[in-house]
mmCIF file of C-alpha atoms in Angstrom:
data_model
loop_
_atom_site.group_PDB
_atom_site.id
_atom_site.type_symbol
_atom_site.label_atom_id
_atom_site.label_comp_id
_atom_site.label_asym_id
_atom_site.label_seq_id
_atom_site.Cartn_x
_atom_site.Cartn_y
_atom_site.Cartn_z
ATOM 1 C CA MET D 271 18.029 -7.876 -10.562
ATOM 2 C CA THR D 272 16.005 -5.381 -8.652
ATOM 3 C CA LYS D 273 15.461 -2.159 -10.688
ATOM 4 C CA ARG D 274 15.180 1.019 -8.641
ATOM 5 C CA ALA D 275 14.438 3.646 -11.201
ATOM 6 C CA ARG D 276 14.519 7.405 -9.839
ATOM 7 C CA ARG D 277 11.201 9.092 -10.604
ATOM 8 C CA ASN D 278 9.817 12.439 -11.095
ATOM 9 C CA THR D 279 8.305 12.490 -7.684
ATOM 10 C CA ALA D 280 6.634 16.115 -8.661
ATOM 11 C CA LYS D 281 4.552 13.998 -10.942
ATOM 12 C CA THR D 282 3.331 11.321 -8.536
ATOM 13 C CA ALA D 283 3.366 13.304 -5.042
ATOM 14 C CA ASN D 284 -0.198 14.095 -5.369
ATOM 15 C CA ILE D 285 -1.264 10.675 -6.113
ATOM 16 C CA ASP D 286 -2.007 9.823 -2.667
ATOM 17 C CA ASN D 287 -3.310 13.248 -1.815
ATOM 18 C CA ARG D 288 -6.496 12.331 -3.599
ATOM 19 C CA LEU D 289 -7.547 9.506 -1.251
ATOM 20 C CA ILE D 290 -9.664 11.605 0.997
ATOM 21 C CA GLY D 291 -13.451 11.362 1.130
ATOM 22 C CA SER D 292 -16.643 11.894 3.409
ATOM 23 C CA ALA D 293 -18.680 8.823 2.810
ATOM 24 C CA TYR D 294 -18.673 5.862 5.083
ATOM 25 C CA SER D 295 -19.895 2.436 4.303
ATOM 26 C CA TYR D 296 -19.368 -1.373 4.802
ATOM 27 C CA TYR D 297 -20.543 -4.626 3.438
ATOM 28 C CA GLY D 298 -20.541 -7.785 5.540
ATOM 29 C CA GLY D 299 -17.605 -9.213 7.389
ATOM 30 C CA VAL D 300 -16.169 -7.803 10.645
ATOM 31 C CA VAL D 301 -15.358 -4.197 11.167
ATOM 32 C CA ARG D 302 -14.161 -2.775 14.681
ATOM 33 C CA THR D 303 -13.134 0.600 15.047
ATOM 34 C CA SER D 304 -11.691 2.237 18.192
ATOM 35 C CA GLY D 305 -11.255 6.091 18.464
ATOM 36 C CA GLY D 306 -8.322 7.683 20.355
ATOM 37 C CA ALA D 307 -4.808 8.150 19.855
ATOM 38 C CA PRO D 308 -2.763 5.075 18.400
ATOM 39 C CA THR D 309 -0.516 3.220 20.757
ATOM 40 C CA PRO D 310 2.844 2.300 20.528
ATOM 41 C CA ARG D 311 1.879 -1.263 20.648
ATOM 42 C CA GLY D 312 0.286 -1.138 17.185
ATOM 43 C CA LEU D 313 2.370 -3.640 15.687
ATOM 44 C CA ARG D 314 1.707 -6.296 18.465
ATOM 45 C CA ARG D 315 -1.873 -6.103 17.366
ATOM 46 C CA VAL D 316 -0.758 -7.043 13.773
ATOM 47 C CA PHE D 317 1.408 -10.051 15.243
ATOM 48 C CA ALA D 318 -1.501 -11.055 17.133
ATOM 49 C CA ALA D 319 -3.886 -10.966 14.214
ATOM 50 C CA ALA D 320 -1.219 -13.068 12.225
ATOM 51 C CA LEU D 321 -1.450 -15.771 14.644
ATOM 52 C CA LEU D 322 -5.246 -15.605 14.995
ATOM 53 C CA SER D 323 -5.644 -15.591 11.191
ATOM 54 C CA GLY D 324 -3.194 -18.273 10.442
ATOM 55 C CA ALA D 325 -1.488 -16.002 7.992
ATOM 56 C CA SER D 326 2.352 -16.498 7.088
ATOM 57 C CA VAL D 327 4.984 -15.669 9.316
ATOM 58 C CA LEU D 328 5.542 -11.944 9.372
ATOM 59 C CA ALA D 329 8.442 -10.361 7.462
ATOM 60 C CA VAL D 330 9.866 -9.201 10.897
ATOM 61 C CA GLY D 331 10.308 -12.929 11.907
ATOM 62 C CA LEU D 332 11.914 -13.988 8.625
ATOM 63 C CA ALA D 333 14.378 -11.147 8.189
ATOM 64 C CA GLY D 334 17.698 -11.514 10.024
ATOM 65 C CA THR D 335 17.788 -15.212 10.237
ATOM 66 C CA GLY D 336 21.064 -15.488 8.114
ATOM 67 C CA ASN D 337 20.016 -18.255 5.986
ATOM 68 C CA ALA D 338 17.841 -16.268 3.452
ATOM 69 C CA LYS D 339 18.751 -16.299 -0.075
ATOM 70 C CA ALA D 340 19.525 -12.864 -1.727
ATOM 71 C CA GLY D 341 16.716 -11.575 -3.766
ATOM 72 C CA SER D 342 16.573 -11.588 -7.475
ATOM 73 C CA CYS D 343 13.983 -10.874 -10.117
ATOM 74 C CA ALA D 344 13.361 -12.568 -13.444
ATOM 75 C CA GLU D 345 11.252 -10.752 -16.102
ATOM 76 C CA ILE D 346 9.222 -13.261 -18.413
ATOM 77 C CA GLY D 347 7.223 -11.499 -21.038
ATOM 78 C CA THR D 348 4.824 -9.375 -19.131
ATOM 79 C CA ILE D 349 5.289 -10.735 -15.862
ATOM 80 C CA VAL D 350 8.347 -10.213 -13.130
ATOM 81 C CA ILE D 351 8.671 -12.911 -10.593
ATOM 82 C CA CYS D 352 10.880 -11.773 -7.447
ATOM 83 C CA THR D 353 12.136 -14.534 -5.175
ATOM 84 C CA GLY D 354 14.714 -14.454 -2.054
ATOM 85 C CA SER D 355 15.352 -11.607 0.499
ATOM 86 C CA PHE D 356 15.332 -8.041 -0.418
ATOM 87 C CA GLU D 357 16.523 -5.204 1.829
ATOM 88 C CA GLU D 358 15.602 -2.636 -0.620
ATOM 89 C CA SER D 359 12.578 -1.522 -2.583
ATOM 90 C CA VAL D 360 11.604 -3.537 -5.714
ATOM 91 C CA GLN D 361 10.599 -0.771 -8.302
ATOM 92 C CA TYR D 362 9.383 -0.890 -11.955
ATOM 93 C CA THR D 363 8.793 2.622 -13.411
ATOM 94 C CA GLY D 364 7.923 3.620 -16.818
ATOM 95 C CA VAL D 365 6.571 0.284 -18.015
ATOM 96 C CA GLU D 366 3.820 -1.085 -19.948
ATOM 97 C CA ASP D 367 1.689 -4.194 -19.295
ATOM 98 C CA LEU D 368 3.345 -5.368 -16.395
ATOM 99 C CA THR D 369 2.824 -7.414 -13.409
ATOM 100 C CA VAL D 370 5.417 -7.801 -10.606
ATOM 101 C CA THR D 371 5.028 -10.636 -8.055
ATOM 102 C CA LEU D 372 6.747 -11.421 -4.855
ATOM 103 C CA GLY D 373 6.997 -15.360 -4.736
ATOM 104 C CA ALA D 374 5.832 -17.482 -1.645
ATOM 105 C CA GLY D 375 8.404 -17.546 1.250
ATOM 106 C CA SER D 376 10.081 -14.386 -0.158
ATOM 107 C CA VAL D 377 10.650 -11.257 1.902
ATOM 108 C CA ILE D 378 11.128 -7.542 1.469
ATOM 109 C CA ASP D 379 12.259 -5.545 4.457
ATOM 110 C CA THR D 380 13.008 -1.877 3.899
ATOM 111 C CA THR D 381 12.862 -0.740 7.683
ATOM 112 C CA ASP D 382 16.769 -0.495 7.969
ATOM 113 C CA ASP D 383 16.992 1.704 4.897
ATOM 114 C CA THR D 384 17.170 5.348 4.906
ATOM 115 C CA SER D 385 14.973 6.924 2.138
ATOM 116 C CA GLU D 386 16.163 9.851 -0.070
ATOM 117 C CA SER D 387 12.629 10.760 -0.964
ATOM 118 C CA ASP D 388 8.854 9.565 -0.839
ATOM 119 C CA PHE D 389 8.027 6.175 -2.090
ATOM 120 C CA ASP D 390 11.880 5.141 -1.821
ATOM 121 C CA ASN D 391 11.146 2.454 0.702
ATOM 122 C CA ALA D 392 7.995 0.988 -0.790
ATOM 123 C CA GLY D 393 7.864 -2.810 -0.955
ATOM 124 C CA ILE D 394 6.771 -3.265 -4.454
ATOM 125 C CA LEU D 395 6.124 -0.108 -6.620
ATOM 126 C CA VAL D 396 5.045 -0.334 -10.145
ATOM 127 C CA ILE D 397 4.331 2.802 -12.235
ATOM 128 C CA GLY D 398 3.401 2.773 -16.005
ATOM 129 C CA GLU D 399 0.943 2.562 -18.509
ATOM 130 C CA ASP D 400 -1.853 -0.047 -19.503
ATOM 131 C CA GLU D 401 -2.230 -3.015 -17.345
ATOM 132 C CA ILE D 402 -0.135 -2.587 -14.300
ATOM 133 C CA SER D 403 -0.170 -4.735 -11.248
ATOM 134 C CA ALA D 404 1.501 -5.985 -8.058
ATOM 135 C CA VAL D 405 1.030 -9.194 -6.454
ATOM 136 C CA ASN D 406 2.472 -10.398 -2.907
ATOM 137 C CA ASN D 407 2.706 -13.859 -2.044
ATOM 138 C CA GLY D 408 5.476 -13.532 0.608
ATOM 139 C CA SER D 409 6.103 -11.206 3.388
ATOM 140 C CA ILE D 410 6.748 -7.345 3.199
ATOM 141 C CA LEU D 411 7.584 -5.004 5.886
ATOM 142 C CA THR D 412 8.437 -1.376 5.012
ATOM 143 C CA GLY D 413 9.600 1.658 7.099
ATOM 144 C CA ASP D 414 12.434 4.223 7.198
ATOM 145 C CA THR D 415 15.472 4.587 9.643
ATOM 146 C CA GLY D 416 14.928 8.392 9.304
ATOM 147 C CA VAL D 417 17.422 11.146 9.069
ATOM 148 C CA PHE D 418 17.848 13.353 12.390
ATOM 149 C CA ASP D 419 18.357 17.003 11.584
ATOM 150 C CA GLU D 420 20.952 18.252 14.211
ATOM 151 C CA GLY D 421 20.181 21.975 13.528
ATOM 152 C CA ASP D 422 16.395 21.703 13.990
ATOM 153 C CA GLY D 423 16.547 18.929 16.343
ATOM 154 C CA TRP D 424 13.977 16.665 14.835
ATOM 155 C CA LEU D 425 13.769 13.329 12.930
ATOM 156 C CA TYR D 426 12.685 13.176 9.230
ATOM 157 C CA ASN D 427 10.958 9.945 8.176
ATOM 158 C CA GLY D 428 9.988 9.659 4.481
ATOM 159 C CA VAL D 429 6.200 8.728 3.572
ATOM 160 C CA ARG D 430 4.510 6.843 0.901
ATOM 161 C CA HIS D 431 6.479 3.501 1.758
ATOM 162 C CA HIS D 432 3.537 1.484 0.735
ATOM 163 C CA GLY D 433 3.632 -2.211 0.882
ATOM 164 C CA ILE D 434 2.483 -2.778 -2.793
ATOM 165 C CA ALA D 435 1.372 -0.332 -4.999
ATOM 166 C CA ALA D 436 0.397 -0.352 -8.781
ATOM 167 C CA TYR D 437 -0.211 3.099 -10.580
ATOM 168 C CA SER D 438 -1.375 2.976 -14.213
ATOM 169 C CA ASN D 439 -1.396 6.292 -15.998
ATOM 170 C CA GLU D 440 -3.624 5.186 -18.830
ATOM 171 C CA GLY D 441 -5.252 1.718 -17.957
ATOM 172 C CA ASP D 442 -6.154 -0.602 -15.324
ATOM 173 C CA ALA D 443 -4.134 -1.138 -11.895
ATOM 174 C CA ALA D 444 -4.558 -4.096 -9.675
ATOM 175 C CA VAL D 445 -3.055 -5.229 -6.412
ATOM 176 C CA GLN D 446 -3.232 -8.400 -4.508
ATOM 177 C CA ASN D 447 -2.207 -9.834 -1.271
ATOM 178 C CA SER D 448 -2.602 -13.393 -1.499
ATOM 179 C CA ALA D 449 -3.719 -15.863 1.404
ATOM 180 C CA GLN D 450 -0.072 -16.440 2.125
ATOM 181 C CA GLY D 451 0.809 -12.879 1.879
ATOM 182 C CA THR D 452 1.738 -10.546 4.826
ATOM 183 C CA ILE D 453 2.308 -6.599 4.566
ATOM 184 C CA VAL D 454 3.239 -4.454 7.389
ATOM 185 C CA THR D 455 4.023 -0.752 6.913
ATOM 186 C CA THR D 456 5.428 1.369 9.712
ATOM 187 C CA SER D 457 5.666 4.854 8.202
ATOM 188 C CA GLU D 458 3.173 7.634 7.767
ATOM 189 C CA ASN D 459 0.948 7.926 4.779
ATOM 190 C CA SER D 460 2.148 4.340 3.864
ATOM 191 C CA HIS D 461 -0.626 2.095 2.789
ATOM 192 C CA GLY D 462 -0.633 -1.684 2.696
ATOM 193 C CA ALA D 463 -1.804 -2.215 -0.806
ATOM 194 C CA ILE D 464 -3.040 0.389 -3.253
ATOM 195 C CA ALA D 465 -4.143 0.537 -6.789
ATOM 196 C CA LEU D 466 -4.419 3.834 -8.562
ATOM 197 C CA SER D 467 -5.705 4.141 -12.237
ATOM 198 C CA GLY D 468 -4.986 7.522 -13.798
ATOM 199 C CA PHE D 469 -2.964 10.118 -12.497
ATOM 200 C CA GLY D 470 -1.806 12.071 -15.276
ATOM 201 C CA GLU D 471 -3.773 14.818 -17.137
ATOM 202 C CA TYR D 472 -6.598 12.168 -18.111
ATOM 203 C CA TRP D 473 -8.134 9.902 -16.018
ATOM 204 C CA SER D 474 -8.765 6.401 -17.366
ATOM 205 C CA GLY D 475 -9.078 2.699 -16.471
ATOM 206 C CA ASP D 476 -10.308 0.754 -13.590
ATOM 207 C CA ALA D 477 -8.661 0.023 -10.052
ATOM 208 C CA SER D 478 -8.700 -3.297 -8.124
ATOM 209 C CA ALA D 479 -7.399 -4.051 -4.634
ATOM 210 C CA VAL D 480 -7.661 -7.611 -3.209
ATOM 211 C CA ASN D 481 -6.493 -8.895 0.231
ATOM 212 C CA HIS D 482 -6.887 -12.551 1.269
ATOM 213 C CA GLY D 483 -3.904 -12.528 3.722
ATOM 214 C CA LEU D 484 -2.874 -10.209 6.494
ATOM 215 C CA ILE D 485 -2.271 -6.277 6.160
ATOM 216 C CA GLY D 486 -1.224 -4.136 8.984
ATOM 217 C CA THR D 487 -0.293 -0.578 8.971
ATOM 218 C CA GLU D 488 1.027 1.458 11.945
ATOM 219 C CA GLY D 489 1.002 5.264 11.103
ATOM 220 C CA ASN D 490 -1.255 8.144 10.359
ATOM 221 C CA ASP D 491 -3.125 8.315 7.190
ATOM 222 C CA SER D 492 -1.913 4.671 6.414
ATOM 223 C CA TYR D 493 -4.763 2.946 4.747
ATOM 224 C CA GLY D 494 -4.905 -1.107 4.754
ATOM 225 C CA LEU D 495 -6.396 -1.499 1.509
ATOM 226 C CA ALA D 496 -7.112 1.065 -1.194
ATOM 227 C CA ALA D 497 -8.482 1.548 -4.815
ATOM 228 C CA VAL D 498 -8.846 4.873 -6.395
ATOM 229 C CA SER D 499 -10.132 5.262 -10.127
ATOM 230 C CA LYS D 500 -12.040 7.644 -12.386
ATOM 231 C CA TYR D 501 -14.477 4.853 -13.661
ATOM 232 C CA GLU D 502 -14.573 1.728 -11.428
ATOM 233 C CA ALA D 503 -12.762 1.073 -8.070
ATOM 234 C CA SER D 504 -13.312 -2.182 -6.436
ATOM 235 C CA VAL D 505 -11.807 -3.485 -3.119
ATOM 236 C CA THR D 506 -12.377 -7.137 -1.705
ATOM 237 C CA ASN D 507 -11.098 -8.245 1.614
ATOM 238 C CA THR D 508 -11.487 -11.901 2.672
ATOM 239 C CA GLY D 509 -8.569 -11.607 5.188
ATOM 240 C CA THR D 510 -7.211 -9.554 7.926
ATOM 241 C CA ILE D 511 -6.730 -5.819 8.195
ATOM 242 C CA VAL D 512 -5.253 -3.927 11.155
ATOM 243 C CA THR D 513 -4.435 -0.278 11.067
ATOM 244 C CA ASP D 514 -3.143 1.933 13.933
ATOM 245 C CA GLY D 515 -2.993 5.579 13.394
ATOM 246 C CA GLU D 516 -5.007 8.694 12.878
ATOM 247 C CA GLY D 517 -7.006 8.712 9.890
ATOM 248 C CA SER D 518 -5.863 5.232 8.994
ATOM 249 C CA TYR D 519 -8.829 3.622 7.268
ATOM 250 C CA GLY D 520 -8.993 -0.069 7.057
ATOM 251 C CA ILE D 521 -10.445 -0.009 3.531
ATOM 252 C CA PHE D 522 -10.804 2.952 1.101
ATOM 253 C CA ALA D 523 -12.461 3.253 -2.058
ATOM 254 C CA ARG D 524 -12.959 6.327 -4.442
ATOM 255 C CA SER D 525 -14.337 6.561 -7.996
ATOM 256 C CA ASP D 526 -16.142 9.257 -9.984
ATOM 257 C CA TYR D 527 -18.633 6.638 -11.299
ATOM 258 C CA ASP D 528 -18.876 3.156 -9.702
ATOM 259 C CA VAL D 529 -17.479 1.790 -6.215
ATOM 260 C CA THR D 530 -17.805 -1.935 -5.139
ATOM 261 C CA VAL D 531 -16.510 -3.078 -1.687
ATOM 262 C CA SER D 532 -16.757 -6.523 -0.478
ATOM 263 C CA ASN D 533 -15.784 -7.547 3.006
ATOM 264 C CA SER D 534 -16.181 -11.153 4.292
ATOM 265 C CA GLY D 535 -12.929 -10.763 6.376
ATOM 266 C CA SER D 536 -11.856 -8.824 9.405
ATOM 267 C CA VAL D 537 -11.124 -5.058 9.463
ATOM 268 C CA GLU D 538 -9.895 -3.558 12.892
ATOM 269 C CA THR D 539 -8.834 -0.018 13.212
ATOM 270 C CA TYR D 540 -7.314 2.001 16.074
ATOM 271 C CA GLY D 541 -7.096 6.090 16.180
ATOM 272 C CA ASP D 542 -9.041 9.379 15.539
ATOM 273 C CA GLU D 543 -11.115 9.252 12.219
ATOM 274 C CA ALA D 544 -9.760 5.687 11.438
ATOM 275 C CA HIS D 545 -12.973 4.434 9.960
ATOM 276 C CA GLY D 546 -13.244 0.551 9.085
ATOM 277 C CA ILE D 547 -14.520 1.435 5.473
ATOM 278 C CA ARG D 548 -14.703 4.409 3.859
ATOM 279 C CA VAL D 549 -16.278 5.248 0.306
ATOM 280 C CA GLU D 550 -16.046 8.100 -1.743
ATOM 281 C CA VAL D 551 -18.193 8.680 -4.944
ATOM 282 C CA ASP D 552 -17.621 12.207 -6.764
ATOM 283 C CA ASP D 553 -20.720 12.435 -9.064
ATOM 284 C CA GLU D 554 -19.441 15.803 -10.509
ATOM 285 C CA HIS D 555 -18.142 14.378 -13.658
#
C-alpha cells in the first residue's frame, strides 16, 4: 500500500533553497547549453532524447493504456519494492534505514493530481534518518493540475514535485535512476533526482545521485540530477539529462568539503542561467 504521510512542510520547505551556487564545472561527457527563454516544446526534447538514447518508454506513453496493474508496495526488511501503476505520490516519511524502489515496467504519474502543498506530487519521496535512498527502474512523470484562483485570476501550481528524492536528516542519502529508468518533471522547482544529507540542526552524512537512464525537467529552477551534503556530495551521469527552464541546471552538487562529479553521458539544457553542470563548495566550515 502506498504510504502518504503528511509532513511538517515548514521543516522541509528550506531544503531545496540551499541548492544555490556560483561555481561551474564539468568533467567529460557531452554538455550542451542554450540560453534564452524556455520553449513550450521542452518535453518534446525529452521524448526525442528518449528515442535517441534507447531509454525505456516514457511514463506519458505508458499511462492511460487501461491495461496497467494498480500499484502496490511491499516492505521487506529495509527495502520497499513498488510495482504496477500509481496515480499518486509514493511517500515514506519519518523512517530509518530505508530504500524505496520502483520496479521495472512500473509507472508513477501524478500529473492529473492537484497538490495540497509542496512535495505532494513527487514521484518517490523518502524522508528519514540514517541510510535513506530511492531507486527508479520504471517510468515517473510528475506535475500538478493546479488550482485556479478566480478572485486573483491566476493559476497556482505546487512546486518541489521531484521525480525521486531521498532526504536523510542524520546519515547518508542516495538516489539512482537505472538504465531502464525514465523521469520527467513538469513543475517549477521540481528536480529529476535529488539526494540531500542533513537538513536538521546538524548536517551529517554524504549524498549520492546517479543517473544511467533518462531524466528530463520542464520548469524553472528544476535540476536534472542533484546531490547536497555537508561532507561529500557525488554525482554520476552515464545517461541522458535534458532540462528546459530558467536556472534549471543539468547537474548540481554542493558540499562544505568534497564534491565529485563524473559525466560520461549527455547533458543538455535550455534557458537563461541553465548551466550544464554547476558545483559549489563552501569552505567556510
